[in-house]
XYZ file of C-alpha atoms in Angstrom:
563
model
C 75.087 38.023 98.614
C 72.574 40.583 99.905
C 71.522 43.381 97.914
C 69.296 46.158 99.390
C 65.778 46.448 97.420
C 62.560 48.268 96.768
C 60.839 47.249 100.016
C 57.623 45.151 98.393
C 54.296 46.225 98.437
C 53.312 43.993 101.700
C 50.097 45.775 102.573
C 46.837 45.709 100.654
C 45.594 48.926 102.696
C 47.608 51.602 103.803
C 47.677 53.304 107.512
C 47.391 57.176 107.635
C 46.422 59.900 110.374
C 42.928 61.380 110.274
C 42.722 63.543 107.266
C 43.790 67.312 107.349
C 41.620 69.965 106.312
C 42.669 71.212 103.279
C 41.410 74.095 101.182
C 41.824 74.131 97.385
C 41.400 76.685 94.826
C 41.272 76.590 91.351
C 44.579 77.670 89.309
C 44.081 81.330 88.020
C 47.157 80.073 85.700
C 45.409 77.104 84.750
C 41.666 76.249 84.098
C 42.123 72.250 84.694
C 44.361 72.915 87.860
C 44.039 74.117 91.446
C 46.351 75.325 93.974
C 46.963 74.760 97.686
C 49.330 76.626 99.868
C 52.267 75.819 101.318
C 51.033 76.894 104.968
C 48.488 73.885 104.634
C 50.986 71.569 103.222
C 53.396 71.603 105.769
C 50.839 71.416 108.367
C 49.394 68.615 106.943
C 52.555 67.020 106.613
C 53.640 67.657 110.584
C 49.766 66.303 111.424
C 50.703 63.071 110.299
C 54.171 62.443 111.623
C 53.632 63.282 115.215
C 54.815 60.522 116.573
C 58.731 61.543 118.209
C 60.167 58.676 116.156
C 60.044 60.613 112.746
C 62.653 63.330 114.517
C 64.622 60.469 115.715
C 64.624 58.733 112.091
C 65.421 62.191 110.702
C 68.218 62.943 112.875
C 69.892 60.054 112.203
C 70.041 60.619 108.480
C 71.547 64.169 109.304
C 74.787 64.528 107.134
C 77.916 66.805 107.474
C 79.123 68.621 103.961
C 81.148 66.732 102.310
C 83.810 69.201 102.792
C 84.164 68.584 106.438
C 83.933 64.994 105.542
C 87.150 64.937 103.431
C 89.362 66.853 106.077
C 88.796 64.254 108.444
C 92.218 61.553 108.820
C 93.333 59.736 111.797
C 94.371 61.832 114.432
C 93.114 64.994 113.517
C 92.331 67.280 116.151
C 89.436 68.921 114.544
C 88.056 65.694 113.378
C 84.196 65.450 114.854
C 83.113 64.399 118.093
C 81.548 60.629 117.124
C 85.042 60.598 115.042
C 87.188 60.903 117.618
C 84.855 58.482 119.980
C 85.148 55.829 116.908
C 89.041 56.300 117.096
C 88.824 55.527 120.887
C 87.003 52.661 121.104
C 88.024 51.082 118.105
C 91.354 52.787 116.920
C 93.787 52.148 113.741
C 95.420 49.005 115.117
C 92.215 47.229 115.824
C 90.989 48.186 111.937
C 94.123 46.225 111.071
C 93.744 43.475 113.564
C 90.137 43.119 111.171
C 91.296 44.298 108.051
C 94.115 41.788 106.999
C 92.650 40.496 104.486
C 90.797 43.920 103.064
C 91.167 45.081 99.916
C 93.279 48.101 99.222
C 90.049 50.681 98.588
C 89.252 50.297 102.557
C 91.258 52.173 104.559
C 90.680 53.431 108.069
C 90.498 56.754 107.117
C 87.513 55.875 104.905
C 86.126 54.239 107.780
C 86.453 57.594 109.930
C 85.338 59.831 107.056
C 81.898 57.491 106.390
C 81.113 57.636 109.930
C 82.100 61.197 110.050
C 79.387 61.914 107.475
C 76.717 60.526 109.665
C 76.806 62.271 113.054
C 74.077 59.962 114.609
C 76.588 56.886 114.145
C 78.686 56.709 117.502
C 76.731 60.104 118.506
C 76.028 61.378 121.884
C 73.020 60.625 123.890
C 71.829 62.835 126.545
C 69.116 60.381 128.272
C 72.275 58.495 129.894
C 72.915 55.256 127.433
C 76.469 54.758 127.389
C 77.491 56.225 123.889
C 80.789 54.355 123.904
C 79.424 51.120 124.304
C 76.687 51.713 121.678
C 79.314 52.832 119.361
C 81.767 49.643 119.990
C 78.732 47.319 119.328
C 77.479 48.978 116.478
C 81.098 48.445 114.786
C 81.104 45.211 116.026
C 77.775 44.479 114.377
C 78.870 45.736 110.870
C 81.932 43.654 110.914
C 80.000 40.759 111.949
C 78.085 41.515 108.394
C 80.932 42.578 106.644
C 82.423 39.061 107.234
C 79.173 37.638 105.289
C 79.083 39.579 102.731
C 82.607 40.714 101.432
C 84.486 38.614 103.448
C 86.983 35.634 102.463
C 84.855 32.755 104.302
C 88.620 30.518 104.346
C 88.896 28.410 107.265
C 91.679 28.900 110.158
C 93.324 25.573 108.943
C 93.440 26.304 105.198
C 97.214 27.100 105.691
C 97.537 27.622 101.733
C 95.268 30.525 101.315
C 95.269 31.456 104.946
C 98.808 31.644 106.073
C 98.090 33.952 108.876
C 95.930 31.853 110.595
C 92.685 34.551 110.888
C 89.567 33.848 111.773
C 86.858 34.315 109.412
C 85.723 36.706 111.603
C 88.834 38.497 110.521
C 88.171 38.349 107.215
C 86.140 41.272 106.252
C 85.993 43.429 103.420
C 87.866 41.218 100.613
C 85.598 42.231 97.840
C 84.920 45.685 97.110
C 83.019 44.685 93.899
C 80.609 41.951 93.144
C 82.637 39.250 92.194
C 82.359 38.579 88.699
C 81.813 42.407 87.471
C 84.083 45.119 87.098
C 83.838 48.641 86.026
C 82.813 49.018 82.338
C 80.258 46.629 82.309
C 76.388 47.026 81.768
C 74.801 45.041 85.065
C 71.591 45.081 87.509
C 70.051 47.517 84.841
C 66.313 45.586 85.336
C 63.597 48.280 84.893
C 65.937 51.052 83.803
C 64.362 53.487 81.001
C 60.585 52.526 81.788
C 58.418 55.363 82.057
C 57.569 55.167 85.363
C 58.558 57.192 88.837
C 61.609 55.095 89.815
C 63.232 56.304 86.481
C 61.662 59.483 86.343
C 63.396 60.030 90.003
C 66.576 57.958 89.756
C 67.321 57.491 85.927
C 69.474 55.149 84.699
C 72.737 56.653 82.773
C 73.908 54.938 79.093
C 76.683 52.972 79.566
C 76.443 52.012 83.370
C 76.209 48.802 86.038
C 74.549 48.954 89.505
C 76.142 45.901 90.438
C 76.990 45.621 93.740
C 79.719 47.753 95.493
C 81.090 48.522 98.509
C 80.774 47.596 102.230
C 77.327 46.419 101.903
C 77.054 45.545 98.276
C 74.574 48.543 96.888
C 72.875 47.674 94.160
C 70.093 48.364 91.410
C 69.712 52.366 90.178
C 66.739 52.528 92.577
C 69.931 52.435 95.389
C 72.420 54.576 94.015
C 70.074 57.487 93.582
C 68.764 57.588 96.675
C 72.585 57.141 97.999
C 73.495 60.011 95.952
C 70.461 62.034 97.188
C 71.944 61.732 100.913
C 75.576 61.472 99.571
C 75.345 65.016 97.512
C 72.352 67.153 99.008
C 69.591 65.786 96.957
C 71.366 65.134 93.720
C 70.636 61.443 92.586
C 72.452 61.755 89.501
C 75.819 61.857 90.991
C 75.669 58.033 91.931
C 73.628 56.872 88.699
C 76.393 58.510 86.506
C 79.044 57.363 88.416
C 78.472 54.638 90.225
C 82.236 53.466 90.470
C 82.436 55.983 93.159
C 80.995 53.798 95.678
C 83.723 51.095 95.224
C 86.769 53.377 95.001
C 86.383 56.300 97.589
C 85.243 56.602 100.971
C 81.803 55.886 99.583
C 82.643 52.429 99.677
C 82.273 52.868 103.189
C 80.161 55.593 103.722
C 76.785 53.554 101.767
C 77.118 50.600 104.720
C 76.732 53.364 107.617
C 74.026 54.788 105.464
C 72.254 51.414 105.148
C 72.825 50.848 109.053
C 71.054 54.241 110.059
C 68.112 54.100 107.533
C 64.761 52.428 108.011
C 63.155 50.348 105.759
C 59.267 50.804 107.458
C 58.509 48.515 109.030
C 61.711 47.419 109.444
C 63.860 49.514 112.336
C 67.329 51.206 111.315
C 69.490 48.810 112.751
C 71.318 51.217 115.096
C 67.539 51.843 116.710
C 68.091 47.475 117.123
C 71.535 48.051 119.035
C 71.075 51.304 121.234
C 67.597 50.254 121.801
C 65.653 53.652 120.805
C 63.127 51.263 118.763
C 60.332 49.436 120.745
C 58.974 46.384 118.915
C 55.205 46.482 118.336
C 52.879 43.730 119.643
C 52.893 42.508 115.537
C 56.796 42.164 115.760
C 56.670 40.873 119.642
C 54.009 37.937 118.287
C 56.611 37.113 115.592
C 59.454 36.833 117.925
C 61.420 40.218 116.543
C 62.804 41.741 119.560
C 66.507 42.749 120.689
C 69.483 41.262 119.081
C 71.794 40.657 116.691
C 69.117 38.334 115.197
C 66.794 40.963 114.120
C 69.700 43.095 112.632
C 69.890 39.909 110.279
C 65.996 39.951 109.347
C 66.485 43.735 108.377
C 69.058 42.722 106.211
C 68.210 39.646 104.787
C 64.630 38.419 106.609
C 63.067 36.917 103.688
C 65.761 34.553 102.892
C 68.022 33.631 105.876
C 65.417 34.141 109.067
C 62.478 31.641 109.798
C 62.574 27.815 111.194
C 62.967 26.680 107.338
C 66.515 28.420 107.478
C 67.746 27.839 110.441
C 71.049 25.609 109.266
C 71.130 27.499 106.190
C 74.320 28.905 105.522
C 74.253 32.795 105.342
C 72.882 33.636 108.816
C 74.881 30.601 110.199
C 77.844 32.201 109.192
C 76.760 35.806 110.564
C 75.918 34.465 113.240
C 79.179 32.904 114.193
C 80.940 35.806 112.825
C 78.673 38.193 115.384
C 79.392 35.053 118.424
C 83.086 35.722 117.463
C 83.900 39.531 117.361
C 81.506 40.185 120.136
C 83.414 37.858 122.500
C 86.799 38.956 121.512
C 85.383 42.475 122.022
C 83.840 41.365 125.145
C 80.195 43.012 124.026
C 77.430 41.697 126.720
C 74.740 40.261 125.510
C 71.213 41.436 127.524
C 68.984 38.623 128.520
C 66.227 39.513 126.106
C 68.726 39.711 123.437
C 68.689 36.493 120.633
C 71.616 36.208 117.950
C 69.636 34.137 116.095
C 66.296 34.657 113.710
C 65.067 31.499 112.894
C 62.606 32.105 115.519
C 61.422 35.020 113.837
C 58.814 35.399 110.923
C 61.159 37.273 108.092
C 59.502 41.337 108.118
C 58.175 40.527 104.051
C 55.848 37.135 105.950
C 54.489 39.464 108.759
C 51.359 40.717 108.689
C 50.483 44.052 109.235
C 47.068 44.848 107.964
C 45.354 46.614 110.547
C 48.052 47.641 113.157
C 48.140 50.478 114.399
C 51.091 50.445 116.230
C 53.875 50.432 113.565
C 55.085 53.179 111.563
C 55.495 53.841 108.214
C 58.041 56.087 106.228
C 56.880 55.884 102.489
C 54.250 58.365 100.914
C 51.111 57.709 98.407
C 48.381 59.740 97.739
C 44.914 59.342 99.954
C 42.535 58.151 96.989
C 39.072 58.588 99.689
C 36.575 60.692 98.260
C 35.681 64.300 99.916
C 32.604 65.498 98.795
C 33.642 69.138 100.282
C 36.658 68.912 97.700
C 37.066 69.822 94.004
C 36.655 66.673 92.202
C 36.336 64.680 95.782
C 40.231 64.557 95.299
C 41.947 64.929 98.832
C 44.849 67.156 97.716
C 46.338 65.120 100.567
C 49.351 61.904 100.616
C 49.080 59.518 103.586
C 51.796 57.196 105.007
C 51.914 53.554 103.681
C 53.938 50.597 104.255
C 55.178 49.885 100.627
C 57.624 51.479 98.765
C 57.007 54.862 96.668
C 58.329 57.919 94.667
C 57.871 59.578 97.877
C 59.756 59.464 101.684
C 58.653 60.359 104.931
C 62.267 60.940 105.771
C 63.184 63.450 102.926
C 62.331 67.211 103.360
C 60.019 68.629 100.752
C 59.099 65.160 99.818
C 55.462 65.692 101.138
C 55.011 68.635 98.525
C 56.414 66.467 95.820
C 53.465 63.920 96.447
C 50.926 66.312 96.628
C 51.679 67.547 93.388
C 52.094 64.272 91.762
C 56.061 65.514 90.975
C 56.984 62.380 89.448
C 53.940 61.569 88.136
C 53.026 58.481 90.298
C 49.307 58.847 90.959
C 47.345 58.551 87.486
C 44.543 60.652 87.351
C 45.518 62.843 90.162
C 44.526 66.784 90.107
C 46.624 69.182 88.883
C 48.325 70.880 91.534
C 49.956 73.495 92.374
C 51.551 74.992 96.069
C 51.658 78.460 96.264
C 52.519 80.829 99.466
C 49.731 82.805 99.531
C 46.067 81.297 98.088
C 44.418 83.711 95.370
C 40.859 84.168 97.745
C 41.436 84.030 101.806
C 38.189 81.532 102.658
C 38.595 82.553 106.235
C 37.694 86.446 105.093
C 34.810 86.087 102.526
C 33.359 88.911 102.599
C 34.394 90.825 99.136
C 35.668 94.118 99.527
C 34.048 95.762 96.507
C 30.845 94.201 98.018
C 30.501 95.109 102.041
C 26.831 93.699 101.975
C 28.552 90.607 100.649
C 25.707 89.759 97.918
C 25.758 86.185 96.350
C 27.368 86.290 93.048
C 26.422 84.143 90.348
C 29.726 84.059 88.431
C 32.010 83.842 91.989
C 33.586 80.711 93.301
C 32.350 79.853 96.614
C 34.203 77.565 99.420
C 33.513 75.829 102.524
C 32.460 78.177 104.882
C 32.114 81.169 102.450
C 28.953 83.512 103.488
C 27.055 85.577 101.142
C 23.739 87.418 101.384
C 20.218 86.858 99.528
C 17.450 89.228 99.990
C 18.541 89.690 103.871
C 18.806 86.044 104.439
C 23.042 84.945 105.296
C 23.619 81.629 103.970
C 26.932 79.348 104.332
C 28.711 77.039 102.037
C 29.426 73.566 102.813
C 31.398 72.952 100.226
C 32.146 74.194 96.864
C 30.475 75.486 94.341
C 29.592 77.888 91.625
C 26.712 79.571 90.463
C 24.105 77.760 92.844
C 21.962 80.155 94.364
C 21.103 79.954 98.025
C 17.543 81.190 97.285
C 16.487 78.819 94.836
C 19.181 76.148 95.697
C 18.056 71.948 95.761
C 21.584 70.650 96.217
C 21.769 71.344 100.417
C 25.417 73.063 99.622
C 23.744 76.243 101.703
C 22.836 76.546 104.713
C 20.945 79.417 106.492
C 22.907 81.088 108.903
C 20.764 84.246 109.888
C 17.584 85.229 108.702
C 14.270 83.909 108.056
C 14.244 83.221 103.774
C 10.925 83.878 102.290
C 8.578 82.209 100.642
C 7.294 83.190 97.578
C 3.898 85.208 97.368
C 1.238 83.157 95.152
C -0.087 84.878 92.269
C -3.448 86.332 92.818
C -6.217 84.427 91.230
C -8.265 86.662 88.582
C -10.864 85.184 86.701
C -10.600 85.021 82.650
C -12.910 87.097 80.752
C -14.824 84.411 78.281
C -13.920 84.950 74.431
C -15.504 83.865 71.343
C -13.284 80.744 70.110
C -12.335 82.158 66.516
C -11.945 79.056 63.972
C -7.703 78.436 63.519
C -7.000 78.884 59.822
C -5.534 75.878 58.185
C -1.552 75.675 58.163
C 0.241 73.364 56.038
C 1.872 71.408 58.836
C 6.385 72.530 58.960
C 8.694 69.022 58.983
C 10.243 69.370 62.355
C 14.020 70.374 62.189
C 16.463 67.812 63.194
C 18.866 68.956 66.008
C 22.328 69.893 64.755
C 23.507 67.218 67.362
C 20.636 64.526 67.957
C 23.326 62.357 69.552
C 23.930 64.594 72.335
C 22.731 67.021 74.838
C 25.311 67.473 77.138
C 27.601 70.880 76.670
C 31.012 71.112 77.255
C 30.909 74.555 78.330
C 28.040 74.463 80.209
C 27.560 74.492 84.270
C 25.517 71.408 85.691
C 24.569 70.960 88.861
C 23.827 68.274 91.612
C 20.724 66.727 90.172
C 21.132 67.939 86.697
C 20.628 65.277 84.030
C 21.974 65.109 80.210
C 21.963 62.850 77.133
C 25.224 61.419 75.717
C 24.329 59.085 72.549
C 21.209 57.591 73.929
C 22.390 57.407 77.545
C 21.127 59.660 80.572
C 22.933 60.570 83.100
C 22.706 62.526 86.081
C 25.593 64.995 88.291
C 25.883 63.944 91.636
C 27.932 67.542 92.089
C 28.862 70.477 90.432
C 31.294 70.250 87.872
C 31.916 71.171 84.022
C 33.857 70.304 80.974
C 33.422 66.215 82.556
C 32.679 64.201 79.484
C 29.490 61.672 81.028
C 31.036 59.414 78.389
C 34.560 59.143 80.061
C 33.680 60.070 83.979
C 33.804 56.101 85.169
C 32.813 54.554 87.811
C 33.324 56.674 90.735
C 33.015 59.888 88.609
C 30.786 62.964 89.130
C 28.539 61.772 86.511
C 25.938 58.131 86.892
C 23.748 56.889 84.603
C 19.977 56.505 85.783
């Protein structure tokens, strides 16, 4: 029985647009943190999901209030416009002719109201694909997995406990729970109430089982909450405290058209497999993954029924047949590059991905390089990867949550903060107070910050405090205007001879031990690039600016190394 998962952590290296420029300041309301605006997020975030197929993933996942949702019923004249093409090319008495078998919880009007949520399901296109077809094959493909999943699987000939003859294409949504598990019980709770970002995001509630329900069998907290986040604008406790919902309302439903409409990167939505808007990379070409019912199969269930080891295994056997079945009593064409098979295909968690640059990814982590321009070298920046995280490409205001770590996912990451407005302007840094713009020893300086020394304009290239451009070894200036000048030598005057006069004897002081022999370095104090310190015996040296950074505890790839 197929359960929808955390998509597994396939890739040792992630794939990400060229970094964005980004400008951090420290926190005035917080002397470990820093702050970046909003302007630069959101830029940032739009710089690396350029490609049109993040607007197409997004509109699909578009969702009408659930108030609209619920006044939809058979019929209705003001029922929405991929409603009303649903209930003409597939209307109440062909649900039935399917349905025979069902159990009571799915109705048609729970099919309209689940599809009426989605507008992208049985939508319009305006590039001149024929929306009804799309729409009658996309039904025709979720019965064909319906059948597998919650169907009866009786043969035509078992007269006793198929009286009416159906075909087991016919036989769809018998099961509206997992079989074996009923409301009440504790179930699929693996993982729930570790401290970690799946629980932190989508918490398990006392009492409750994410067994599977529904259409497509949703299970695992992980699931529900992210159900619920779609279901009930962003609220994933809905779902996790009340999961029974998806087996006795329209939810039931309403989580399969969800599933059918959402990519799992690098896996395509599977309506972007029927109406064709996804283009296979040259990865997913070499693998055989193309057009066809046969890669809707390896979304679903890849790792386990596609591939020439499953070829007469049972699952997508029976899909399969199921799919041959519907879509010739519907009389859906096949294309010639279409296969309703997959064992020809390498299952999406066996293909291999490192390196392409063609495939898209819909998850984000944080970019771990190192920017020496940058407080701490940290990037301040998330990337897109192709494993599964606290973070989605496809959720609004999920790029700000990963930039400031919101479910605490990155360890070690900076504190930040997004504000509207930063507290200094870099791109105006002259001070106000200060037209001549004089360096300032106590004043925080940023990339591309210029200040004046004795006539001479210098220019940050990168941050720092209290590094003079006069004096300055660490190359963070640069002269801009202005010739700086070099220091007059001291005029050589010879000494006027003196008479020695014999040193009195001194009994000799014991030299005073330090208060802190162990230890040189200050907590409070500035150091520099270059600048060296003792910790218990050990020297090491700043390859930046920084302060308050314990030698002891900086690690590997810290601002402090020992020489």
């Amino acid at each position: 029985m197929f359960k929808l998962a955390l998509l597994p952590s396939l890739l040792a290296c992630s794939f990400a647009a060229n970094s964005f420029t980004m400008n951090p300041q420290p926190d005035p309301d917080n002397p470990t943190g820093y702050v970046v605006s909003k302007a630069e997020i959101k830029a940032a975030e739009d710089a690396k999901t350029l490609d049109p197929m993040y607007d197409v993933w997004a509109k699909a996942l578009e969702t009408r209030p659930n108030s609209v949702v619920e006044a939809i019923d058979a019929g209705v004249p003001t029922n929405p416009d991929n409603v009303k093409r649903v209930e003409r090319v597939f209307p109440q008495s062909e649900w039935f002719f399917l349905t025979q078998m069902a159990a009571p919880e799915y109705t048609y009007t729970r099919f309209l109201r689940a599809i009426g949520k989605f507008p992208a399901f049985c939508g319009d296109y305006t590039d001149g694909r024929d929306a009804d077809a799309i729409c009658k094959k996309s039904i025709v493909t979720a019965f064909a997995h319906f059948s597998q999943e919650t169907g009866g699987h009786i043969a035509v000939d078992n007269v006793s406990d198929n009286p009416l003859g159906l075909e087991e294409w016919q036989q769809a949504l018998v099961h509206v729970r997992e079989m074996g598990w009923s409301e009440g019980q504790e179930g699929y709770t693996t993982g729930c109430g570790q401290n970690d970002w799946q629980n932190k995001r989508w918490p398990c509630a006392a009492g409750q089982g994410y067994f599977g329900r529904g259409a497509k069998q949703l299970s695992y907290h992980f699931n529900y909450g992210a159900f619920s986040e779609v279901m009930y604008d962003g609220d994933a406790t809905v779902l996790l405290n009340n999961p029974g919902l998806v087996a006795d309302s329209w939810l039931n439903l309403a989580s399969a058209i969800w599933f059918f409409l959402t990519p799992q990167a690098p896996k395509p939505a599977m309506l972007h497999v029927i109406d064709r808007t996804w283009t296979p990379s040259q990865r997913e070409t070499d693998a055989g993954i193309g057009y066809g019912f046969g890669t809707t199969i390896n979304v679903i269930n890849g790792g386990i029924e596609c591939g020439e080891q499953n070829k007469d295994k049972g699952q997508p056997v029976n899909r399969i047949r199921y799919w041959e079945g519907l879509s010739s009593h519907y009389e859906i064409p096949v294309e010639a590059d279409e296969k309703n098979t997959c064992w020809q295909q390498t299952p999406y968690g066996s293909l291999n991905l490192n390196g392409a640059t063609d495939v898209l990814y819909t998850n984000w982590d944080g970019n771990w390089k190192y920017y020496p321009d940058r407080p701490e070298g940290a990037s301040f920046e998330c990337e897109l990867v192709g494993f599964q995280t606290a973070y989605s490409a496809l959720v609004p205001g999920d790029y700000e949550k990963c930039v400031t770590n919101f479910y605490g996912s990155h360890a070690n990451w900076p504190e930040t903060r997004v504000v509207e407005t930063l507290p200094t302007d870099p791109s105006e840094p002259t001070d106000p107070t200060d037209p001549a713009n004089t360096w300032d020893a106590n004043k925080v300086y940023n990339t591309g910050d210029q200040v004046v020394v004795n006539g001479v304009t210098y220019q940050a290239k990168w941050w720092n405090q209290g590094d003079n451009p006069a004096t300055s070894t660490t190359g963070v200036w640069e002269v801009i205007s202005g010739t700086p000048t070099e220091p007059t030598p001291p005029v050589a005057v010879e000494p006027t001879p003196v008479e020695p006069t014999p040193p009195a004897p001194v009994e000799p002081t014991p030299p005073t031990e330090p208060t802190d022999p162990s230890s040189t370095w200050d907590a409070a104090a500035t150091y520099n690039t270059g600048d060296q310190v003792t910790v218990n015996g050990v020297t090491y040296q700043a390859q930046w600016w920084t302060q308050g950074n314990n030698p002891e505890t900086s690690g590997e790839w810290g601002v402090w190394k020992r020489v």
